[in-house]
Coordinates of C-alpha atoms and ligand atoms in Angstrom, one line a residue:
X1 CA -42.6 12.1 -4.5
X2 CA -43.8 14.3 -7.5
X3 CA -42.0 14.4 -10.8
X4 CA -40.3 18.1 -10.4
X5 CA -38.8 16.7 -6.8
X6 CA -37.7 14.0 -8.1
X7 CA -35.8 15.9 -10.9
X8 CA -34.2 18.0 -8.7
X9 CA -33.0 15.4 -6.7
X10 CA -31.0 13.3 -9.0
X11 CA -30.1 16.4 -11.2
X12 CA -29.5 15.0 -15.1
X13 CA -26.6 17.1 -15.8
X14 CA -25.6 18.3 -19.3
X15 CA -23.9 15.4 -21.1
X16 CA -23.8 13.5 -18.0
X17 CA -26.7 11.0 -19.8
X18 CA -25.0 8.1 -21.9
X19 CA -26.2 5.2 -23.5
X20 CA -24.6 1.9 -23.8
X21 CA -25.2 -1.2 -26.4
X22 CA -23.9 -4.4 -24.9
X23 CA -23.8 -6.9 -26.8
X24 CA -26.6 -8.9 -26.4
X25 CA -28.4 -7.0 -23.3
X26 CA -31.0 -5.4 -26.6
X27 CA -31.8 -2.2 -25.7
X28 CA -30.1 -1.8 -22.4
X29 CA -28.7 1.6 -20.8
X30 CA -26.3 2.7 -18.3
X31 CA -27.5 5.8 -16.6
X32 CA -25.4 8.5 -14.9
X33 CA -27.8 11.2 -13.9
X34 CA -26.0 12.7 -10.8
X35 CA -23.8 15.5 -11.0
X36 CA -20.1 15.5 -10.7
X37 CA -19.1 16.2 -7.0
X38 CA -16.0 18.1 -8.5
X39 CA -15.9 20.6 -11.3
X40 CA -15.4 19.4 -14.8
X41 CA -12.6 20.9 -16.9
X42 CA -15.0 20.2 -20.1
X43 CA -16.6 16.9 -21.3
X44 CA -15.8 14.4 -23.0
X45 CA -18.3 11.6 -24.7
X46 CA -17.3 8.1 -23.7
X47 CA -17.5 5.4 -26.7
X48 CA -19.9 2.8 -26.5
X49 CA -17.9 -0.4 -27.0
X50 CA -18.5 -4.2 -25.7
X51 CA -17.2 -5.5 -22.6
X52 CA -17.3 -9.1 -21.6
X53 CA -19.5 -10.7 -18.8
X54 CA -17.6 -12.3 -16.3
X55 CA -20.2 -13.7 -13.8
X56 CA -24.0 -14.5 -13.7
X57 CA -25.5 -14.6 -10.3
X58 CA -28.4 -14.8 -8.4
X59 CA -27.5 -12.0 -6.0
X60 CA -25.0 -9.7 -6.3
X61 CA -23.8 -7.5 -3.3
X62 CA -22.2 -4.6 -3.8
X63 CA -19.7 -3.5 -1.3
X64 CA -17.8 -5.7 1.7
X65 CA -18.4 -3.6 4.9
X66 CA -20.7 -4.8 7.7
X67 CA -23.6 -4.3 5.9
X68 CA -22.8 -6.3 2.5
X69 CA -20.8 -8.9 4.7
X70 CA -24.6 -9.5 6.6
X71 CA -26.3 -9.5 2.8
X72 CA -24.1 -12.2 1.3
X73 CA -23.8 -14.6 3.7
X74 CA -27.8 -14.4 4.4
X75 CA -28.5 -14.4 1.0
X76 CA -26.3 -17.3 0.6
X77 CA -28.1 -19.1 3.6
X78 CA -31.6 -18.5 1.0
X79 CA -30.0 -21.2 -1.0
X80 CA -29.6 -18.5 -3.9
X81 CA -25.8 -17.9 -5.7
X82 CA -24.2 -14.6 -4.4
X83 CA -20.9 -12.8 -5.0
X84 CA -20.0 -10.1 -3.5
X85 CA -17.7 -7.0 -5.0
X86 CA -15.0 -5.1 -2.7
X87 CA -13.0 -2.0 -4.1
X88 CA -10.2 -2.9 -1.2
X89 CA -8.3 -6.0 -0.8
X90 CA -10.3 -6.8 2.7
X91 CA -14.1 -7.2 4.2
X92 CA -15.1 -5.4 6.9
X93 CA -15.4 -1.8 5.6
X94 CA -14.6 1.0 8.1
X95 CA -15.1 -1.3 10.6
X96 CA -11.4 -3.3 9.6
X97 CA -10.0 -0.6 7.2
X98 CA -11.1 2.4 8.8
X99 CA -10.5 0.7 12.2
X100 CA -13.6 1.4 13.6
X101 CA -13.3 -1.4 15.9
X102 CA -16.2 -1.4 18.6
X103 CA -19.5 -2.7 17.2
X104 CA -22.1 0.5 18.5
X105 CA -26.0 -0.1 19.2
X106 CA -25.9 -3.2 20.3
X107 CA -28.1 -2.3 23.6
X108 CA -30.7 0.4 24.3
X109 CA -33.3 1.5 27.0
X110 CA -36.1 -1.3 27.5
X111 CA -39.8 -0.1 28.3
X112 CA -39.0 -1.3 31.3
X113 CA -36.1 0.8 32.3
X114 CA -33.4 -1.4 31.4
X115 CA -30.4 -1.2 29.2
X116 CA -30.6 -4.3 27.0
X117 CA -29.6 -6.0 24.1
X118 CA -31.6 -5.2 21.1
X119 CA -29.8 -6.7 18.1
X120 CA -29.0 -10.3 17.6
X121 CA -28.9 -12.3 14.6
X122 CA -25.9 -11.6 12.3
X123 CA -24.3 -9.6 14.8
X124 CA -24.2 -11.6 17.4
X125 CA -22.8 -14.1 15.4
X126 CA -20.0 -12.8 13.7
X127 CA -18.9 -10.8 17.1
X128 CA -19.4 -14.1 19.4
X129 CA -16.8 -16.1 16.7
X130 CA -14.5 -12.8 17.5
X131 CA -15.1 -13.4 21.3
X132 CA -14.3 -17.2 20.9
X133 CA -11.0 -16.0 19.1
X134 CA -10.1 -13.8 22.5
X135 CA -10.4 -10.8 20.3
X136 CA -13.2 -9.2 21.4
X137 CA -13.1 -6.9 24.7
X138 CA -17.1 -5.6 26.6
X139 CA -20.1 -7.6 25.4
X140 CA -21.8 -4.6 25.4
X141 CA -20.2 -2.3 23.0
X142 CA -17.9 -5.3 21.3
X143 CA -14.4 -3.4 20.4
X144 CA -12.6 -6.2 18.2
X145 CA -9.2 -6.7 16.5
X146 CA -9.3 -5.1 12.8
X147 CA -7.2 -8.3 11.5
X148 CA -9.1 -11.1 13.6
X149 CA -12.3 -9.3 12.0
X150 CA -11.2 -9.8 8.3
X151 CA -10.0 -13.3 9.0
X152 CA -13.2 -13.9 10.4
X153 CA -15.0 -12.7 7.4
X154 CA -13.6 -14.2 5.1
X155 CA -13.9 -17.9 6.6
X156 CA -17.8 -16.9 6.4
X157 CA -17.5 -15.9 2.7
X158 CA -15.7 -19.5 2.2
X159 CA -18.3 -21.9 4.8
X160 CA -21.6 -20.3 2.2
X161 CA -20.2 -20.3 -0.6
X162 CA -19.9 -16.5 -1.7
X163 CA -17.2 -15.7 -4.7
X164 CA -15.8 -12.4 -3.4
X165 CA -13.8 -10.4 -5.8
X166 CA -11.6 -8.2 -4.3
X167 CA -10.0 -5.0 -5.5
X168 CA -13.1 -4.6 -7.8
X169 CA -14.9 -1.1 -8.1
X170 CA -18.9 -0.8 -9.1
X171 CA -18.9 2.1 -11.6
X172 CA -22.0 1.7 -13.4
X173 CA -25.3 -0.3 -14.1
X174 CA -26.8 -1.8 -17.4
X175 CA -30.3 -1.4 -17.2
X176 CA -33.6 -3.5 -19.0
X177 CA -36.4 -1.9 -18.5
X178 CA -36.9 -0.7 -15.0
X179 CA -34.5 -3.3 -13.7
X180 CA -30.5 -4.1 -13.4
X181 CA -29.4 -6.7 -15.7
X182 CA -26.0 -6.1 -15.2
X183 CA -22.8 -4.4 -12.9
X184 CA -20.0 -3.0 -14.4
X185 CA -16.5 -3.3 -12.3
X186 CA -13.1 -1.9 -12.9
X187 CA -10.3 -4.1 -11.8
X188 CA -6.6 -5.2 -12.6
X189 CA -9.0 -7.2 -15.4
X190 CA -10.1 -4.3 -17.3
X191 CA -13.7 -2.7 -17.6
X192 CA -16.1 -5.9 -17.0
X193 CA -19.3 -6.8 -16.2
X194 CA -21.6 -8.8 -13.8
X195 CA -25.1 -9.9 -14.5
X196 CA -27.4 -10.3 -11.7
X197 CA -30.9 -11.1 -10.4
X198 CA -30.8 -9.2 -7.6
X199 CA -28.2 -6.6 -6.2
X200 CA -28.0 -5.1 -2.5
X201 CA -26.1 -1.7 -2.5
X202 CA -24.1 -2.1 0.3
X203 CA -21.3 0.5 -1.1
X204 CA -22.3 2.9 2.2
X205 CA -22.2 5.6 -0.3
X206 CA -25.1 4.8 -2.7
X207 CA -22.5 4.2 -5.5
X208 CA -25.5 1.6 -7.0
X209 CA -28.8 3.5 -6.3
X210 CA -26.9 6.7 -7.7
X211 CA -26.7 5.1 -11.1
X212 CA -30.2 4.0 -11.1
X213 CA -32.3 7.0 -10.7
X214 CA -33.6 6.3 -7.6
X215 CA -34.0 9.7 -5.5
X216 CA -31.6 10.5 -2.9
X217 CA -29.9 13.2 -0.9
X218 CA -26.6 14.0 -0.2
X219 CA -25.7 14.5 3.9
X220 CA -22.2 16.0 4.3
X221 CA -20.8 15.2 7.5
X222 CA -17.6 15.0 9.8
X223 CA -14.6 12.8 8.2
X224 CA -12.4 11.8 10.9
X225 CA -9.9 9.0 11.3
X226 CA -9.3 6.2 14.0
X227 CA -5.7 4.7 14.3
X228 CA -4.1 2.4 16.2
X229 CA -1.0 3.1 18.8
X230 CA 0.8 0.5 20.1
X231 CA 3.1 0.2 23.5
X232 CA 0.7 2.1 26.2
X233 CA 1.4 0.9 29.6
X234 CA -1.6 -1.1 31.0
X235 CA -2.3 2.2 34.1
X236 CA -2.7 4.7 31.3
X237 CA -6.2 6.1 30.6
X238 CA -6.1 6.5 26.9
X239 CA -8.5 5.3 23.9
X240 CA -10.3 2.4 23.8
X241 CA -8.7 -0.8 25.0
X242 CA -8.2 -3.3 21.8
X243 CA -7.0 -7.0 21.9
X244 CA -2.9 -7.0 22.1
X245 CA -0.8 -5.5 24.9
X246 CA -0.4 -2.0 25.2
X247 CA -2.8 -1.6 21.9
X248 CA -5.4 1.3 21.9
X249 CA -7.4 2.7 19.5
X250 CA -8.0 6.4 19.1
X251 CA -10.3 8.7 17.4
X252 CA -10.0 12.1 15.6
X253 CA -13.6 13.9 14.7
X254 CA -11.5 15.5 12.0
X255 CA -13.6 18.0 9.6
X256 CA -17.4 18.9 9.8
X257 CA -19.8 19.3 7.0
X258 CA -17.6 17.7 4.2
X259 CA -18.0 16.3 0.8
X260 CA -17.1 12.2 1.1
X261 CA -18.1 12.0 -3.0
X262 CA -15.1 14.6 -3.7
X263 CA -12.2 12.6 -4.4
X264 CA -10.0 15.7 -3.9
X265 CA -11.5 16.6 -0.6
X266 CA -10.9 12.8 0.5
X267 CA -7.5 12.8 -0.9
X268 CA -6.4 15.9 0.9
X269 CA -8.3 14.6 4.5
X270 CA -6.3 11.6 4.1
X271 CA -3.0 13.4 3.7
X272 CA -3.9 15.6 6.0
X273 CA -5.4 12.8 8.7
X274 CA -2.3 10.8 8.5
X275 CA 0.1 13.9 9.5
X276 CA -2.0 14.9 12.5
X277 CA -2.0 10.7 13.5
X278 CA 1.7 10.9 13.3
X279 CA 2.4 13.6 15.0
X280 CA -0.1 13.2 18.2
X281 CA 1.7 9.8 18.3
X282 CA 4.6 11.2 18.6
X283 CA 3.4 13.9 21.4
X284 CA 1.9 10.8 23.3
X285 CA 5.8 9.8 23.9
X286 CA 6.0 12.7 26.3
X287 CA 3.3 11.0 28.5
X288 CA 3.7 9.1 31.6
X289 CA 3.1 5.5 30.4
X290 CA 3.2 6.2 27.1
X291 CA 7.1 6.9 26.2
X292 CA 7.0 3.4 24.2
X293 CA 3.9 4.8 22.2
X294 CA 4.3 4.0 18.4
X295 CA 2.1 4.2 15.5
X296 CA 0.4 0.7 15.1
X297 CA -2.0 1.6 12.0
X298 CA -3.3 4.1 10.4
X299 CA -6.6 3.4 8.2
X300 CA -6.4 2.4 5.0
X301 CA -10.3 3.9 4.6
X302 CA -10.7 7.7 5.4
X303 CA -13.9 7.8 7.8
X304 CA -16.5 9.0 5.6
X305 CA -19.7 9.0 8.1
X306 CA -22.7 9.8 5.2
X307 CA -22.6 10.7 1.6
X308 CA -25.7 10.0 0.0
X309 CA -28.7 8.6 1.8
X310 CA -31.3 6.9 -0.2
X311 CA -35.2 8.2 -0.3
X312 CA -37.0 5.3 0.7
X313 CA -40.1 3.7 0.3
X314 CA -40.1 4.8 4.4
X315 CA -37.9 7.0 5.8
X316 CA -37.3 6.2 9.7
X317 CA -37.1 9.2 11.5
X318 CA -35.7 10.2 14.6
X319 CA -39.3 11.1 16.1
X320 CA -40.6 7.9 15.6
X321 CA -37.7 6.1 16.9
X322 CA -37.6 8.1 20.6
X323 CA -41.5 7.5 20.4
X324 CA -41.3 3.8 20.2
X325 CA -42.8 3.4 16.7
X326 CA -43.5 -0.5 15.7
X327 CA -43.8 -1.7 12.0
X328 CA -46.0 -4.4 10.6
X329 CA -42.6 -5.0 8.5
X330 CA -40.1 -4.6 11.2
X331 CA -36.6 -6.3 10.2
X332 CA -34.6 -5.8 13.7
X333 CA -34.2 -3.8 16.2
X334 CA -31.2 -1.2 16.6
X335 CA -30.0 1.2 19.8
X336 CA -28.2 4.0 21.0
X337 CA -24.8 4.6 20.5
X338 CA -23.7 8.7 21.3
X339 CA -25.5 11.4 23.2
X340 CA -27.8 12.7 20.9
X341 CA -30.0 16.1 20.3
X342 CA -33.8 15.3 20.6
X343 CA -36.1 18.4 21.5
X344 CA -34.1 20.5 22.7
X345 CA -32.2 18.5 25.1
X346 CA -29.4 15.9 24.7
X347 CA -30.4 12.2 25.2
X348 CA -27.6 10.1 26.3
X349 CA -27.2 6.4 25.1
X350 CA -28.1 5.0 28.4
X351 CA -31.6 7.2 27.5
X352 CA -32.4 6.0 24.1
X353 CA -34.9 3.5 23.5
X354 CA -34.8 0.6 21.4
X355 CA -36.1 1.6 17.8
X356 CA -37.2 -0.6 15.3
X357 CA -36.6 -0.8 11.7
X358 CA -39.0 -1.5 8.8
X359 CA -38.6 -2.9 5.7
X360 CA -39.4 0.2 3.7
X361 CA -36.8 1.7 5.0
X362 CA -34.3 -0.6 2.6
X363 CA -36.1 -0.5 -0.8
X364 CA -35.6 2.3 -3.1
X365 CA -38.6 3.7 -4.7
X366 CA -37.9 2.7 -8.5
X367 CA -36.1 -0.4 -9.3
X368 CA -37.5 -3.4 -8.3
X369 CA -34.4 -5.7 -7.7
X370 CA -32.4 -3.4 -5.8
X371 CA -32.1 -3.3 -1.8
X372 CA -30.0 -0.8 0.3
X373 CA -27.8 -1.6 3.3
X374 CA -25.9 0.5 6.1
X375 CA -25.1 3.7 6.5
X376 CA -27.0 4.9 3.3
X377 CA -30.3 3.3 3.4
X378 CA -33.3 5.6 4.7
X379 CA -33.6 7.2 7.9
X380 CA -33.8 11.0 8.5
X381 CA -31.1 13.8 9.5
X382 CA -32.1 13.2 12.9
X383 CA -31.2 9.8 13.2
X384 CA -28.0 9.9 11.0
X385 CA -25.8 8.8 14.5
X386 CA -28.0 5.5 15.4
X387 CA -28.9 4.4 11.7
X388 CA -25.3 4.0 10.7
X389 CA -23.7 2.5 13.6
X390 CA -22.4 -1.1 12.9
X391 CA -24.8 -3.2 14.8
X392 CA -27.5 -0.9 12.9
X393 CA -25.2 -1.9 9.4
X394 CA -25.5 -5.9 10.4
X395 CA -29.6 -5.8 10.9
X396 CA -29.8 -3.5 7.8
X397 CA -27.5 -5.6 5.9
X398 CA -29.0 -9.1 7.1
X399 CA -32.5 -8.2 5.9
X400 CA -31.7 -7.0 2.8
X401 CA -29.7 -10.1 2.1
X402 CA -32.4 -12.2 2.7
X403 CA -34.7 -9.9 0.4
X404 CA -32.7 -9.7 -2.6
X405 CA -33.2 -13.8 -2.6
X406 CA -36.5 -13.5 -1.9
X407 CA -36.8 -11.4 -5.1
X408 CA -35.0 -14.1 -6.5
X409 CA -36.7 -17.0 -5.6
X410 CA -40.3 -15.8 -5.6
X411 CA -39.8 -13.5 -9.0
X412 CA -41.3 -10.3 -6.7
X413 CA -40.2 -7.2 -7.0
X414 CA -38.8 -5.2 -3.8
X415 CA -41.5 -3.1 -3.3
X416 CA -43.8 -5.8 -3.2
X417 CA -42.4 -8.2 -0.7
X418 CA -44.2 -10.7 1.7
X419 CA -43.0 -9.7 4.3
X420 CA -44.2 -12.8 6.1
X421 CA -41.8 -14.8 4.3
X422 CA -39.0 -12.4 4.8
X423 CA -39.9 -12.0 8.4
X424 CA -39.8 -15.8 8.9
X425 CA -36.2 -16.1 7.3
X426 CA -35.1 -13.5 9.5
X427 CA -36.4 -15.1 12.6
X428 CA -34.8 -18.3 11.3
X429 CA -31.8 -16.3 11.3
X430 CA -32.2 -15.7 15.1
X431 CA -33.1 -11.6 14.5
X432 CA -35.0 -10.3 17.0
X433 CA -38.3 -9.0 15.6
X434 CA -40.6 -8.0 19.2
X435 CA -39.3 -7.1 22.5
Ligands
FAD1 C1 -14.5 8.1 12.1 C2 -15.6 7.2 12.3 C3 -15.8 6.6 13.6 C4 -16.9 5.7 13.7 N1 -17.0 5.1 15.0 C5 -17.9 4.1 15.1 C6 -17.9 3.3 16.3 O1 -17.1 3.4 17.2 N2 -18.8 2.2 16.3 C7 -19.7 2.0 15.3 O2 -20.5 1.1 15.4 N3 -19.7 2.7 14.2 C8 -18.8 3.8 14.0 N4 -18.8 4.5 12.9 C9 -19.8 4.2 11.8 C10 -19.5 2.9 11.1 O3 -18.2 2.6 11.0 C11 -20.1 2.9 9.6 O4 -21.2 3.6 9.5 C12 -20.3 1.5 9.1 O5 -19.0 0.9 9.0 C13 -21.0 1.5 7.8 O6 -21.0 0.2 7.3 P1 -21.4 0.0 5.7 O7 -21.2 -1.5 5.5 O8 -22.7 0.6 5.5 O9 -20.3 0.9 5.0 P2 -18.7 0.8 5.0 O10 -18.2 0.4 6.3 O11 -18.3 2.2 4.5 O12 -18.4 -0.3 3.9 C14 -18.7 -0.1 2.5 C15 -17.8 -1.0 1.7 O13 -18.1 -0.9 0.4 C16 -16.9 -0.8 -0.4 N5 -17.3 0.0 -1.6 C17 -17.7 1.3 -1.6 N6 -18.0 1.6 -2.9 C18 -17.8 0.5 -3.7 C19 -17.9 0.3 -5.0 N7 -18.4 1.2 -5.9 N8 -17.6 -0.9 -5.5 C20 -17.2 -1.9 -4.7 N9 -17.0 -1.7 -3.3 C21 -17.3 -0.5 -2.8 C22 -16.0 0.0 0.5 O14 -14.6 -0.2 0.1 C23 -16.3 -0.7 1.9 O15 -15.6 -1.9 2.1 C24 -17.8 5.4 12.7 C25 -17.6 6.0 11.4 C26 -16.5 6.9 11.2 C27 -16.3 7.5 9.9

């Protein structure tokens, strides 16, 4: 990417550039160079001042849905020290607190004309504990219980050894040199920071790669909402089937071509979200089978689908993913989830093949001890439904993991991975890697 492109795309706005002694980090800098996605009132000039570090790790992931849950605990497997930061009070993401229970792209269309299972490894582990629980329903397209899911989670945090902070928000980096020496967090504990070899950005929205001038692009897209009703007679054909009697979950597209990085265009969705979930529970009571119907749970997460998406060493596109494209640094495999538009016709999930992933497609351009996980790492427009799908989060998330120790333990830099090594680890981990 030439030097004007890469201007334009992570736009230094007017006083939007700070810099930041800490304490002993010598010449160290936060960087801000994106835009506000609301508009400013005026500026104002923060003050540099010294905040304490609170934690020195190995790797530090940012973010708890599916794909920072995958990182930590195979970065932990590495051997190396992790923690892992969570703005809520819960693991799992949009997958628990968006309640977007059924783990998509699991399966796709085998040369050979079959529909099969594609993704294995960290997936299949964490969905086969849910199944041993009894709250899992259909192997195929696993649709799990929200709360079994973050109980789940967190045992795994606790068997390797992670330190999860919860209710902790990534705002900013300290950089040296080209690298991240440190995290800075808000929380109940004031304005802190985390130093760190490594760091996977699993925030889904970028919040990490944002800050350290690493290009990227901004995808608008739908924000919807999925609740749960409760008290829906067995007969009744209505949402997906959950775990509990009479539970199902439904889904509302909500609003196309939005702004998930405005926090007043979330806050309104979210307002407005909850009204409409209220009130079509409400209508459901006027259905056969449904006059028990009650609101189970609305999500504590609005469904954001893409904010930014990160410009990649390799961007995976759509093309090479219906063509059957293979990698020399393939990390998994991912399939299809939703009926999709591919030359001029619509592909359904039954018709998508199994695409592979490489490794390019998780390293950011610039920074050397960075990785990027789930739905923000770098695939194309095209291939926005598949690339962010949860299945697609765990492979993404699980390589990445294991990458950011390998940065670790064999001092390389991102960009410069051997990928042999990473490609054993992952193998280890029981990822499928040819098919
Ligand atoms: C309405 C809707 C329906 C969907 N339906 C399905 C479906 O049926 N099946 C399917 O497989 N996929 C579905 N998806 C997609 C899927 O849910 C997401 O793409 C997937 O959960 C992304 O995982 P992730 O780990 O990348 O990000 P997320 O799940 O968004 O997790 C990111 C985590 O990082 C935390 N975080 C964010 N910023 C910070 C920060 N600065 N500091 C600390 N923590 C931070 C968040 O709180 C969150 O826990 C749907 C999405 C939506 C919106």
């Amino acid at each position: 990417m030439d030097r004007r492109k890469f201007l334009k795309n992570t736009a230094i706005g007017t006083g939007a550039l700070s810099l930041l002694g800490l304490g002993s980090v010598a010449q160290s800098c936060a960087v801000q160079r994106e835009r506000s996605h609301v508009p400013s009132q005026g500026w104002v000039n923060e003050p540099a001042r010294q905040i304490p570090v609170i934690g020195s790790v190995d790797v530090l992931v940012v973010g708890g849905g599916p794909a920072g849950v995958a990182a930590a605990v195979s970065a932990a497997r590495c051997g190396v020290s992790v923690m892992l930061l969570e703005r809520y009070a819960c693991l799992g993401g949009l997958w628990t607190g968006g309640i977007v229970t059924p783990v998509l792209s699991t399966h796709g269309l085998h040369k050979n004309g079959s529909w099969t299972k594609c993704v294995y490894g960290f997936s299949n582990e964490i969905c086969g504990r849910l199944f041993d629980l009894g709250m899992a329903f259909n192997p195929k397209d696993p649709s799990v219980d929200p709360e079994a899911a973050k109980y789940v989670m967190d045992l795994m945090m606790d068997e390797n050894g992670v330190q999860v902070l919860y209710n902790c928000t990534a705002s900013q980096v300290v950089m040296s040199g080209d690298r991240i020496d440190c995290v800075i967090l808000e929380c109940k504990s004031g304005r802190v920071a985390v130093r760190a070899k490594a760091v996977v950005d699993a925030s889904g929205d970028g919040d990490i790669f944002s800050r350290t001038g690493d290009p990227f692009r901004v995808q608008k897209n739908d924000i919807g909402a999925m609740w749960r009703v409760g008290g829906i007679e067995e007969s009744v054909k209505l949402g997906t089937k959950l775990p509990g009697k009479g539970v199902r979950l439904l889904h509302m597209k909500g609003e196309t071509d939005q702004d998930g990085l405005d926090v007043f265009n979330i806050s309104r969705l979210q307002q407005k979200h909850r009204k409409v979930m209220w009130e079509r529970t409400q209508e459901l009571r006027s259905r056969e089978g449904c006059r028990n119907a009650f609101l189970l749970e609305t999500p504590g997460q609005i469904g954001v689908r893409t904010t930014r998406v990160l410009e990649a060493m390799r961007t995976v596109t759509l093309e090479e993913s219906m063509t059957g494209v293979r990698y020399d640094d393939a990390i998994g495999f991912s399939g299809g989830s939703a009926t999709i538009p591919y030359k001029g016709r619509k592909i359904t999930k039954k018709e998508r093949p199994i695409w592979q992933i490489p490794y390019g497609a998780i390293v950011p351009q610039k920074t050397p001890n960075l990785l990027v996980a789930g739905r923000c790492f770098g695939f194309d427009e095209g291939l926005t439904w598949d690339a962010r799908e949860i299945a697609t989060c765990f492979v993404t998330g699980q390589a990445a993991g294991d990458a950011a120790a390998l940065t670790v333990t064999r001092s390389n830099k991102a960009q410069d991975m051997d990928i042999a090594a990473l490609q054993e680890i992952l193998k280890k981990q029981n990822t499928l890697l040819e098919i």
